[in-house]
């Protein structure tokens, strides 16, 4: 496998996003840009880790929900590296609450970051990928987008929206040699799941046939496959990484 690709990953500094960034840097990419929104310190640490893997890193601080900022990010990446072959739309937030207590702002924030960002970046890279007649776009959705979850109507709506968006754009761009797929993680061990108490963890594991949570690498291994040339005949798919939970 040649390590010569250029990738852009949104929401790259933590959890699943961080694992995806490091996996692509190690296995596929000679140049990698990642978008982050909060910690400059985490971004700098990640940049150093990427460069230890013999891959040039380009961190960009930006608001993924802003369309013009997204265009600017893609322009910067193409100007710096000359091409852009892989896009991973991973940025996401949660603002959980029962619908009766959920504010309009909580709903809008989650939809704008999780779903609108996928539109923003997919549209922003589309011209470059069409010109190249090559591209891989991987959208990180969630099992919650397939089955719903009480207290997460905003999050579930955003993640279900990503699934519909993935299938529609995959049909639009298939003839241009651009593959667009979605990955739907189940419960993965990250900072978020670390906050669960023993009782919550036990209840959660009882719904997973494999009786364990996944690791960020379980997701990034699949993303690496979908971003590489071995997956050239796969498009418009939603692949769950969930220990059999949705099954």
XYZ file of N, CA and C in Angstrom:
741
model
N 0.848 -1.190 0.000
C 0.000 0.000 0.000
C 0.889 1.247 0.000
N 0.729 2.087 -1.007
C 1.534 3.302 -1.075
C 1.027 4.362 -0.116
N 1.947 5.017 0.567
C 1.575 6.051 1.534
C 1.763 7.420 0.885
N 0.826 7.794 0.003
C 1.016 9.043 -0.744
C -0.250 9.890 -0.837
N -1.245 9.572 -0.023
C -2.530 10.259 -0.120
C -2.557 11.531 0.746
N -3.466 12.446 0.359
C -3.720 13.654 1.139
C -5.122 13.545 1.734
N -5.234 13.711 3.035
C -6.526 13.573 3.722
C -6.846 14.807 4.544
N -8.143 14.988 4.771
C -8.657 16.026 5.665
C -9.663 15.364 6.601
N -9.475 15.545 7.903
C -10.359 14.951 8.907
C -10.910 16.072 9.777
N -12.233 16.119 9.953
C -12.820 17.105 10.861
C -12.973 16.483 12.253
N -12.829 17.313 13.282
C -12.949 16.800 14.652
C -11.870 15.792 14.960
N -10.611 16.172 14.708
C -9.527 15.196 14.725
C -8.772 14.993 16.018
N -8.999 15.809 17.042
C -8.063 15.782 18.179
C -8.427 14.829 19.310
N -9.645 14.295 19.314
C -10.065 13.450 20.449
C -10.674 12.133 19.972
N -10.648 11.144 20.869
C -11.413 9.904 20.704
C -11.267 9.242 19.351
N -12.402 8.984 18.727
C -12.436 8.289 17.438
C -11.711 9.098 16.360
N -11.922 10.413 16.352
C -11.276 11.262 15.350
C -9.760 11.177 15.413
N -9.238 11.204 16.617
C -7.786 11.110 16.819
C -7.240 9.775 16.319
N -7.966 8.706 16.611
C -7.564 7.374 16.157
C -7.567 7.301 14.626
N -8.573 7.929 14.004
C -8.652 7.953 12.537
C -7.462 8.708 11.943
N -7.169 9.870 12.514
C -6.048 10.689 12.034
C -4.739 9.894 12.078
N -4.464 9.252 13.210
C -3.197 8.530 13.365
C -3.133 7.293 12.462
N -4.265 6.634 12.274
C -4.307 5.464 11.394
C -4.034 5.859 9.938
N -4.653 6.941 9.486
C -4.424 7.402 8.107
C -2.982 7.870 7.925
N -2.452 8.571 8.928
C -1.073 9.058 8.855
C -0.079 7.905 8.790
N -0.382 6.849 9.514
C 0.537 5.705 9.556
C 0.471 4.855 8.293
N -0.745 4.721 7.731
C -0.935 3.721 6.676
C -1.145 4.239 5.254
N -1.721 5.437 5.104
C -2.122 5.880 3.761
C -1.568 7.226 3.333
N -1.336 8.121 4.288
C -1.124 9.530 3.934
C 0.316 10.006 4.085
N 0.717 10.806 3.103
C 1.987 11.528 3.203
C 1.733 12.932 3.746
N 0.476 13.398 3.614
C 0.084 14.726 4.095
C -1.329 14.629 4.678
N -1.533 15.241 5.838
C -2.844 15.138 6.479
C -3.202 16.438 7.197
N -4.365 16.962 6.868
C -4.893 18.154 7.552
C -6.006 17.710 8.491
N -6.087 18.347 9.646
C -7.221 18.060 10.530
C -7.774 19.363 11.084
N -9.093 19.385 11.246
C -9.800 20.561 11.735
C -10.165 20.323 13.199
N -9.934 21.339 14.028
C -10.314 21.258 15.439
C -10.936 22.590 15.839
N -11.621 22.589 16.993
C -12.362 23.799 17.362
C -12.023 24.330 18.742
N -11.285 23.544 19.553
C -11.085 24.030 20.926
C -9.626 24.081 21.347
N -9.016 22.947 21.630
C -7.717 22.944 22.305
C -6.524 23.024 21.354
N -5.815 24.160 21.399
C -4.577 24.309 20.614
C -3.513 23.321 21.104
N -3.537 23.062 22.402
C -2.552 22.152 22.996
C -2.704 20.726 22.451
N -3.954 20.239 22.431
C -4.208 18.899 21.888
C -3.835 18.831 20.414
N -4.125 19.904 19.682
C -3.812 19.942 18.247
C -2.301 19.875 18.023
N -1.552 20.588 18.832
C -0.087 20.595 18.692
C 0.499 19.220 19.028
N -0.033 18.590 20.081
C 0.421 17.239 20.458
C 0.153 16.255 19.331
N -1.045 16.347 18.756
C -1.410 15.444 17.658
C -0.534 15.695 16.435
N -0.269 16.945 16.135
C 0.606 17.298 14.998
C 1.965 16.608 15.147
N 2.523 16.660 16.347
C 3.825 16.037 16.589
C 3.765 14.524 16.409
N 2.645 13.919 16.870
C 2.488 12.463 16.718
C 2.375 12.061 15.249
N 1.651 12.869 14.470
C 1.503 12.596 13.037
C 2.864 12.652 12.351
N 3.644 13.674 12.704
C 4.919 13.868 12.007
C 5.947 12.795 12.372
N 5.771 12.159 13.540
C 6.617 11.010 13.888
C 6.335 9.814 12.975
N 5.153 9.828 12.348
C 4.762 8.732 11.445
C 5.135 9.039 9.991
N 6.029 10.015 9.816
C 6.508 10.370 8.478
C 5.380 10.879 7.580
N 4.553 11.740 8.159
C 3.420 12.339 7.443
C 3.365 13.807 7.833
N 3.276 14.695 6.851
C 3.210 16.129 7.156
C 1.819 16.479 7.688
N 1.793 17.182 8.814
C 0.518 17.521 9.456
C 0.191 19.000 9.256
N -1.115 19.276 9.134
C -1.592 20.647 8.925
C -2.843 20.864 9.770
N -2.672 21.306 11.048
C -3.856 21.555 11.890
C -4.508 22.884 11.515
N -5.831 22.908 11.470
C -6.552 24.148 11.157
C -7.683 24.322 12.169
N -7.681 25.464 12.853
C -8.747 25.751 13.811
C -9.897 26.411 13.065
N -11.075 25.812 13.134
C -12.199 26.333 12.343
C -13.518 25.822 12.899
N -14.576 26.575 12.634
C -15.939 26.182 13.013
C -16.544 25.391 11.857
N -16.721 24.088 12.060
C -17.185 23.221 10.966
C -18.607 23.541 10.511
N -19.378 24.213 11.378
C -20.771 24.513 11.014
C -20.893 25.733 10.098
N -19.772 26.431 9.889
C -19.772 27.630 9.046
C -19.351 27.275 7.624
N -20.245 27.503 6.674
C -20.014 27.085 5.292
C -18.786 27.762 4.673
N -18.682 29.083 4.821
C -17.555 29.800 4.211
C -16.212 29.392 4.803
N -16.208 29.109 6.111
C -14.982 28.622 6.755
C -14.560 27.277 6.171
N -15.548 26.443 5.867
C -15.270 25.120 5.301
C -14.640 25.245 3.916
N -15.173 26.155 3.107
C -14.586 26.413 1.784
C -13.142 26.877 1.927
N -12.917 27.755 2.900
C -11.578 28.293 3.129
C -10.602 27.195 3.556
N -11.049 26.298 4.435
C -10.196 25.194 4.893
C -9.771 24.328 3.713
N -10.728 23.948 2.882
C -10.419 23.087 1.730
C -9.470 23.801 0.765
N -9.711 25.085 0.528
C -8.802 25.863 -0.339
C -7.378 25.874 0.214
N -7.259 26.028 1.535
C -5.932 26.032 2.172
C -5.218 24.693 1.984
N -5.968 23.593 2.162
C -5.377 22.256 2.053
C -4.902 21.996 0.622
N -5.746 22.337 -0.356
C -5.385 22.109 -1.768
C -4.218 23.013 -2.172
N -4.219 24.257 -1.694
C -3.114 25.175 -2.008
C -1.793 24.655 -1.425
N -1.867 24.073 -0.234
C -0.647 23.605 0.439
C -0.129 22.285 -0.134
N -1.060 21.351 -0.416
C -0.643 19.993 -0.801
C -0.910 19.634 -2.266
N -1.638 20.499 -2.993
C -1.842 20.277 -4.432
C -2.978 19.343 -4.795
N -3.536 18.633 -3.823
C -4.634 17.703 -4.079
C -5.320 17.393 -2.749
N -6.447 16.723 -2.818
C -7.157 16.273 -1.611
C -7.985 15.065 -1.992
N -7.584 13.902 -1.494
C -8.200 12.651 -1.946
C -9.134 12.002 -0.937
N -8.929 12.290 0.347
C -9.717 11.629 1.392
C -10.313 12.694 2.313
N -11.618 12.612 2.522
C -12.290 13.472 3.505
C -12.991 12.575 4.520
N -12.734 12.805 5.796
C -13.468 12.111 6.860
C -14.242 13.158 7.655
N -15.562 13.097 7.545
C -16.443 13.998 8.295
C -16.734 13.359 9.647
N -15.977 13.771 10.659
C -16.084 13.138 11.971
C -16.572 14.084 13.070
N -16.505 15.388 12.853
C -16.843 16.352 13.917
C -18.245 16.098 14.464
N -18.370 16.146 15.779
C -19.691 15.909 16.374
C -19.768 16.396 17.806
N -20.979 16.789 18.208
C -21.230 17.179 19.599
C -22.531 16.530 20.069
N -22.713 16.496 21.374
C -23.992 16.061 21.947
C -24.519 17.153 22.872
N -25.836 17.283 22.907
C -26.518 18.160 23.870
C -27.770 17.391 24.290
N -27.550 16.326 25.072
C -28.626 15.381 25.373
C -29.656 15.959 26.339
N -30.909 15.634 26.059
C -32.008 15.974 26.968
C -33.291 15.363 26.427
N -34.239 15.128 27.323
C -35.565 14.704 26.866
C -36.179 15.840 26.056
N -36.991 15.504 25.084
C -37.540 16.514 24.181
C -38.258 17.629 24.938
N -38.985 17.278 25.999
C -39.723 18.288 26.767
C -38.808 19.343 27.384
N -37.564 18.944 27.617
C -36.619 19.883 28.246
C -35.599 20.447 27.264
N -35.570 19.918 26.050
C -34.561 20.340 25.081
C -34.870 21.740 24.554
N -33.848 22.588 24.528
C -34.053 23.939 23.999
C -33.832 23.952 22.481
N -34.354 24.973 21.852
C -34.140 25.128 20.406
C -32.642 25.246 20.114
N -31.924 25.940 20.994
C -30.489 26.109 20.804
C -29.747 24.769 20.861
N -30.165 23.898 21.796
C -29.561 22.556 21.896
C -29.798 21.757 20.614
N -30.982 21.895 20.061
C -31.303 21.174 18.823
C -30.464 21.724 17.666
N -30.480 23.058 17.513
C -29.787 23.691 16.387
C -28.281 23.446 16.424
N -27.697 23.548 17.607
C -26.242 23.365 17.751
C -25.821 21.981 17.267
N -26.543 20.945 17.696
C -26.196 19.570 17.334
C -26.390 19.330 15.833
N -27.473 19.840 15.279
C -27.711 19.672 13.837
C -26.665 20.420 13.012
N -26.293 21.616 13.464
C -25.319 22.418 12.712
C -23.919 21.817 12.717
N -23.500 21.333 13.877
C -22.152 20.751 13.965
C -22.122 19.360 13.317
N -23.089 18.529 13.638
C -23.037 17.126 13.209
C -23.452 16.909 11.759
N -24.497 17.597 11.333
C -25.058 17.342 10.002
C -24.683 18.410 8.980
N -24.850 19.669 9.333
C -24.541 20.724 8.361
C -23.063 20.697 7.977
N -22.204 20.341 8.918
C -20.767 20.268 8.615
C -20.479 19.237 7.521
N -21.257 18.162 7.483
C -21.061 17.128 6.460
C -21.425 17.696 5.081
N -22.511 18.457 5.023
C -22.852 19.175 3.786
C -21.738 20.148 3.416
N -21.308 20.952 4.400
C -20.301 21.986 4.138
C -19.042 21.412 3.510
N -18.490 20.379 4.144
C -17.204 19.847 3.691
C -17.328 18.986 2.437
N -18.426 18.252 2.323
C -18.615 17.448 1.110
C -18.746 18.362 -0.100
N -19.518 19.425 0.046
C -19.663 20.389 -1.052
C -18.322 21.065 -1.354
N -17.601 21.411 -0.285
C -16.323 22.106 -0.462
C -15.278 21.264 -1.201
N -15.260 19.939 -0.959
C -14.248 19.096 -1.633
C -14.721 18.577 -2.990
N -16.010 18.708 -3.287
C -16.568 18.023 -4.466
C -15.920 18.452 -5.780
N -15.685 19.738 -5.968
C -15.076 20.192 -7.230
C -13.672 19.631 -7.425
N -12.880 19.686 -6.353
C -11.511 19.158 -6.431
C -11.520 17.662 -6.746
N -12.390 16.916 -6.077
C -12.445 15.464 -6.302
C -12.969 15.137 -7.700
N -13.922 15.919 -8.192
C -14.428 15.704 -9.556
C -13.336 15.996 -10.582
N -12.556 17.025 -10.341
C -11.454 17.388 -11.245
C -10.408 16.273 -11.280
N -10.144 15.694 -10.095
C -9.179 14.584 -9.995
C -9.732 13.278 -10.554
N -11.078 13.221 -10.639
C -11.798 11.971 -10.926
C -11.401 10.883 -9.919
N -11.311 11.299 -8.676
C -10.975 10.363 -7.604
C -11.291 11.013 -6.264
N -11.876 10.242 -5.374
C -12.102 10.748 -4.019
C -12.734 9.698 -3.131
N -12.435 9.797 -1.845
C -13.026 8.924 -0.825
C -13.576 9.811 0.278
N -14.867 9.714 0.511
C -15.486 10.467 1.593
C -16.101 9.478 2.575
N -15.719 9.611 3.840
C -16.253 8.721 4.880
C -16.916 9.600 5.935
N -18.198 9.366 6.150
C -18.979 10.142 7.120
C -19.207 9.311 8.380
N -18.855 9.873 9.526
C -19.042 9.136 10.779
C -20.439 9.447 11.325
N -21.289 8.435 11.289
C -22.649 8.560 11.823
C -22.675 7.827 13.162
N -23.740 7.130 13.501
C -23.840 6.432 14.786
C -24.971 5.412 14.696
N -24.887 4.362 15.512
C -26.005 3.414 15.589
C -27.281 4.120 16.047
N -27.115 5.234 16.787
C -28.277 5.999 17.255
C -29.074 6.558 16.071
N -28.398 6.823 14.964
C -29.071 7.269 13.751
C -29.901 6.177 13.093
N -29.638 4.925 13.461
C -30.388 3.781 12.922
C -31.522 3.344 13.839
N -31.307 3.452 15.158
C -32.303 2.893 16.094
C -32.910 3.916 17.046
N -32.353 5.154 17.079
C -32.862 6.161 18.006
C -32.407 5.898 19.429
N -32.565 6.909 20.271
C -32.203 6.760 21.676
C -32.921 7.837 22.482
N -33.638 7.444 23.520
C -34.351 8.416 24.354
C -33.373 9.441 24.905
N -33.757 10.696 24.851
C -32.896 11.766 25.354
C -31.885 12.269 24.338
N -31.940 11.700 23.130
C -30.989 12.117 22.098
C -31.694 12.382 20.760
N -32.878 12.967 20.812
C -33.611 13.176 19.553
C -32.848 14.077 18.590
N -32.135 15.080 19.122
C -31.339 15.961 18.259
C -30.157 15.204 17.641
N -29.453 14.459 18.474
C -28.288 13.687 18.016
C -28.710 12.612 17.011
N -29.797 11.889 17.336
C -30.291 10.842 16.442
C -30.714 11.425 15.093
N -31.382 12.588 15.134
C -31.803 13.239 13.886
C -30.592 13.617 13.040
N -29.548 14.147 13.692
C -28.350 14.546 12.948
C -27.655 13.335 12.336
N -27.591 12.249 13.079
C -26.881 11.064 12.594
C -27.696 10.300 11.536
N -29.027 10.308 11.672
C -29.878 9.724 10.625
C -29.782 10.566 9.360
N -29.690 11.884 9.529
C -29.525 12.778 8.388
C -28.250 12.486 7.615
N -27.174 12.183 8.335
C -25.902 11.837 7.683
C -26.065 10.600 6.810
N -26.860 9.638 7.281
C -27.074 8.403 6.513
C -27.784 8.708 5.191
N -28.849 9.508 5.249
C -29.565 9.879 4.024
C -28.700 10.696 3.085
N -27.922 11.600 3.655
C -27.022 12.444 2.868
C -25.950 11.588 2.178
N -25.415 10.615 2.901
C -24.389 9.709 2.350
C -24.920 8.956 1.139
N -26.106 8.384 1.275
C -26.670 7.584 0.185
C -26.972 8.446 -1.048
N -27.503 9.651 -0.813
C -27.846 10.537 -1.934
C -26.604 11.022 -2.669
N -25.600 11.458 -1.921
C -24.387 11.962 -2.573
C -23.594 10.827 -3.223
N -23.639 9.630 -2.632
C -22.963 8.479 -3.250
C -23.531 8.218 -4.638
N -24.848 8.359 -4.777
C -25.476 8.176 -6.096
C -25.059 9.291 -7.062
N -24.969 10.514 -6.559
C -24.606 11.647 -7.419
C -23.178 11.550 -7.946
N -22.257 11.070 -7.113
C -20.838 11.137 -7.473
C -20.230 9.801 -7.918
N -21.015 8.741 -7.931
C -20.470 7.412 -8.258
C -19.802 7.377 -9.631
N -20.393 8.046 -10.607
C -19.846 7.995 -11.974
C -18.538 8.783 -12.104
N -18.220 9.585 -11.091
C -16.974 10.379 -11.110
C -15.856 9.705 -10.311
N -16.045 8.435 -9.962
C -15.032 7.684 -9.225
C -14.797 8.247 -7.818
N -15.899 8.716 -7.221
C -15.845 9.204 -5.840
C -16.722 8.290 -4.984
N -16.102 7.631 -4.018
C -16.821 6.710 -3.128
C -17.215 7.440 -1.852
N -18.485 7.312 -1.475
C -18.968 7.963 -0.255
C -19.682 6.924 0.604
N -19.168 6.700 1.801
C -19.735 5.706 2.714
C -19.870 6.279 4.117
N -20.666 5.603 4.934
C -20.852 6.024 6.325
C -20.456 4.888 7.265
N -19.856 5.260 8.379
C -19.495 4.306 9.423
C -20.319 4.658 10.658
N -20.997 3.651 11.220
C -21.884 3.877 12.373
C -21.338 3.149 13.602
N -20.546 3.844 14.422
C -20.053 3.198 15.638
C -21.171 2.973 16.647
N -21.008 1.913 17.432
C -21.870 1.688 18.589
C -21.215 2.331 19.798
N -21.153 1.596 20.906
C -20.529 2.146 22.103
C -19.022 1.878 22.069
N -18.261 2.951 21.970
C -16.808 2.879 21.852
C -16.193 3.518 23.094
N -15.121 2.924 23.601
C -14.458 3.444 24.806
C -13.758 4.768 24.498
N -14.349 5.853 24.978
C -13.765 7.192 24.820
C -13.984 7.954 26.125
N -13.602 9.227 26.145
C -13.824 10.064 27.336
C -15.298 10.065 27.739
N -16.181 10.018 26.719
C -17.622 10.076 26.990
C -18.104 8.851 27.764
N -17.656 7.656 27.333
C -18.122 6.436 28.009
C -17.410 6.218 29.349
N -16.257 6.854 29.544
C -15.552 6.752 30.828
C -16.392 7.307 31.979
N -17.319 8.197 31.640
C -18.155 8.841 32.668
C -19.289 7.938 33.171
N -19.502 6.794 32.523
C -20.585 5.892 32.932
C -20.250 5.219 34.267
N -21.277 5.055 35.135
C -21.037 4.290 36.364
C -21.227 2.798 36.086
N -20.917 1.952 37.065
C -20.939 0.494 36.865
C -22.313 -0.004 36.434
N -23.337 0.554 37.036
C -24.708 0.126 36.721
C -25.071 0.472 35.271
N -24.732 1.688 34.867
C -25.002 2.106 33.482
C -24.228 1.245 32.486
N -22.966 0.972 32.818
C -22.114 0.159 31.943
C -22.680 -1.250 31.794
N -23.147 -1.821 32.908
C -23.707 -3.183 32.895
C -24.971 -3.233 32.029
N -25.831 -2.234 32.190
C -27.071 -2.173 31.403
C -26.761 -2.041 29.915
N -25.764 -1.255 29.616
C -25.369 -1.015 28.233
C -24.814 -2.295 27.592
N -23.923 -2.974 28.325
C -23.300 -4.193 27.788
C -24.304 -5.315 27.580
N -25.400 -5.290 28.348
C -26.424 -6.342 28.202
C -27.114 -6.277 26.832
N -27.005 -5.129 26.150
C -27.608 -4.984 24.807
C -26.632 -5.276 23.669
N -25.403 -5.641 24.029
C -24.379 -5.889 23.000
C -24.051 -7.377 22.980
N -24.375 -8.094 21.882
C -24.095 -9.536 21.831
C -22.653 -9.913 22.168
N -21.678 -9.066 21.803
C -20.280 -9.386 22.107
C -19.897 -9.028 23.550
N -20.851 -8.438 24.295
C -20.682 -8.116 25.731
C -19.457 -7.262 26.050
N -19.097 -6.407 25.130
C -17.987 -5.491 25.406
C -18.131 -4.256 24.529
N -17.490 -3.172 24.967
C -17.447 -1.964 24.148
C -16.331 -2.091 23.117
N -16.466 -1.300 22.064
C -15.414 -1.273 21.066
C -14.315 -0.298 21.451
N -13.226 -0.358 20.709
C -12.122 0.586 20.900
C -12.090 1.545 19.707
N -11.540 2.750 19.870
C -11.452 3.673 18.742
C -10.805 3.040 17.495
N -9.848 2.127 17.739
C -9.162 1.464 16.616
C -10.108 0.587 15.792
N -11.171 0.073 16.431
C -12.145 -0.733 15.688
C -12.820 0.112 14.602
N -12.998 1.390 14.899
C -13.603 2.310 13.926
C -12.561 2.765 12.914
N -11.384 3.155 13.404
C -10.372 3.693 12.480
C -9.843 2.637 11.511
N -9.851 1.374 11.908
C -9.444 0.310 10.976
C -10.396 0.223 9.781
N -11.684 0.394 10.055
C -12.672 0.374 8.971
C -12.539 1.622 8.095
N -12.343 2.777 8.726
C -12.160 4.017 7.965
C -10.944 3.898 7.054
N -9.858 3.342 7.577
C -8.635 3.139 6.785
C -8.938 2.288 5.546
N -9.715 1.230 5.720
C -10.094 0.368 4.584
C -10.928 1.140 3.560
N -11.921 1.893 4.037
C -12.795 2.643 3.125
C -12.055 3.792 2.441
N -10.990 4.285 3.066
C -10.210 5.382 2.481
C -9.174 4.881 1.486
N -8.907 3.585 1.505
C -7.879 3.017 0.626
C -8.462 2.478 -0.674
N -7.578 2.010 -1.531
C -8.013 1.558 -2.864
C -8.674 0.173 -2.857
N -8.528 -0.570 -1.767
C -9.152 -1.910 -1.702
C -10.671 -1.829 -1.678
N -11.213 -0.664 -1.339
C -12.673 -0.514 -1.227
C -13.274 0.202 -2.432
N -12.607 0.110 -3.587
C -12.999 0.929 -4.744
C -14.394 0.607 -5.297
N -14.944 -0.562 -4.965
C -16.278 -0.929 -5.487
C -17.349 -0.869 -4.398
N -17.053 -0.145 -3.332
C -18.006 0.010 -2.227
C -18.414 1.474 -2.141
N -19.706 1.748 -2.282
C -20.182 3.124 -2.112
C -21.630 3.134 -1.642
N -22.005 4.180 -0.927
C -23.383 4.333 -0.446
C -23.745 3.414 0.705
N -22.748 2.861 1.375
C -23.017 1.887 2.438
C -22.968 2.523 3.825
N -23.701 1.911 4.751
C -23.633 2.291 6.162
C -23.177 1.045 6.912
N -21.974 1.088 7.445
C -21.393 -0.094 8.086
C -21.325 0.152 9.596
N -21.957 -0.720 10.362
C -21.964 -0.558 11.821
C -20.733 -1.220 12.435
N -20.205 -0.598 13.469
C -19.086 -1.152 14.249
C -19.603 -1.155 15.688
N -20.313 -2.225 16.050
C -21.124 -2.160 17.273
C -21.222 -3.453 18.060
N -20.349 -4.425 17.769
C -20.387 -5.683 18.511
C -21.692 -6.450 18.347
N -22.432 -6.144 17.276
C -23.687 -6.840 16.994
C -24.937 -6.189 17.590
N -24.783 -5.008 18.180
C -25.891 -4.371 18.902
C -27.131 -4.136 18.030
N -26.929 -3.538 16.861
C -28.079 -3.213 16.000
C -28.667 -4.474 15.371
N -27.835 -5.441 15.108
C -28.286 -6.722 14.527
C -29.478 -7.274 15.304
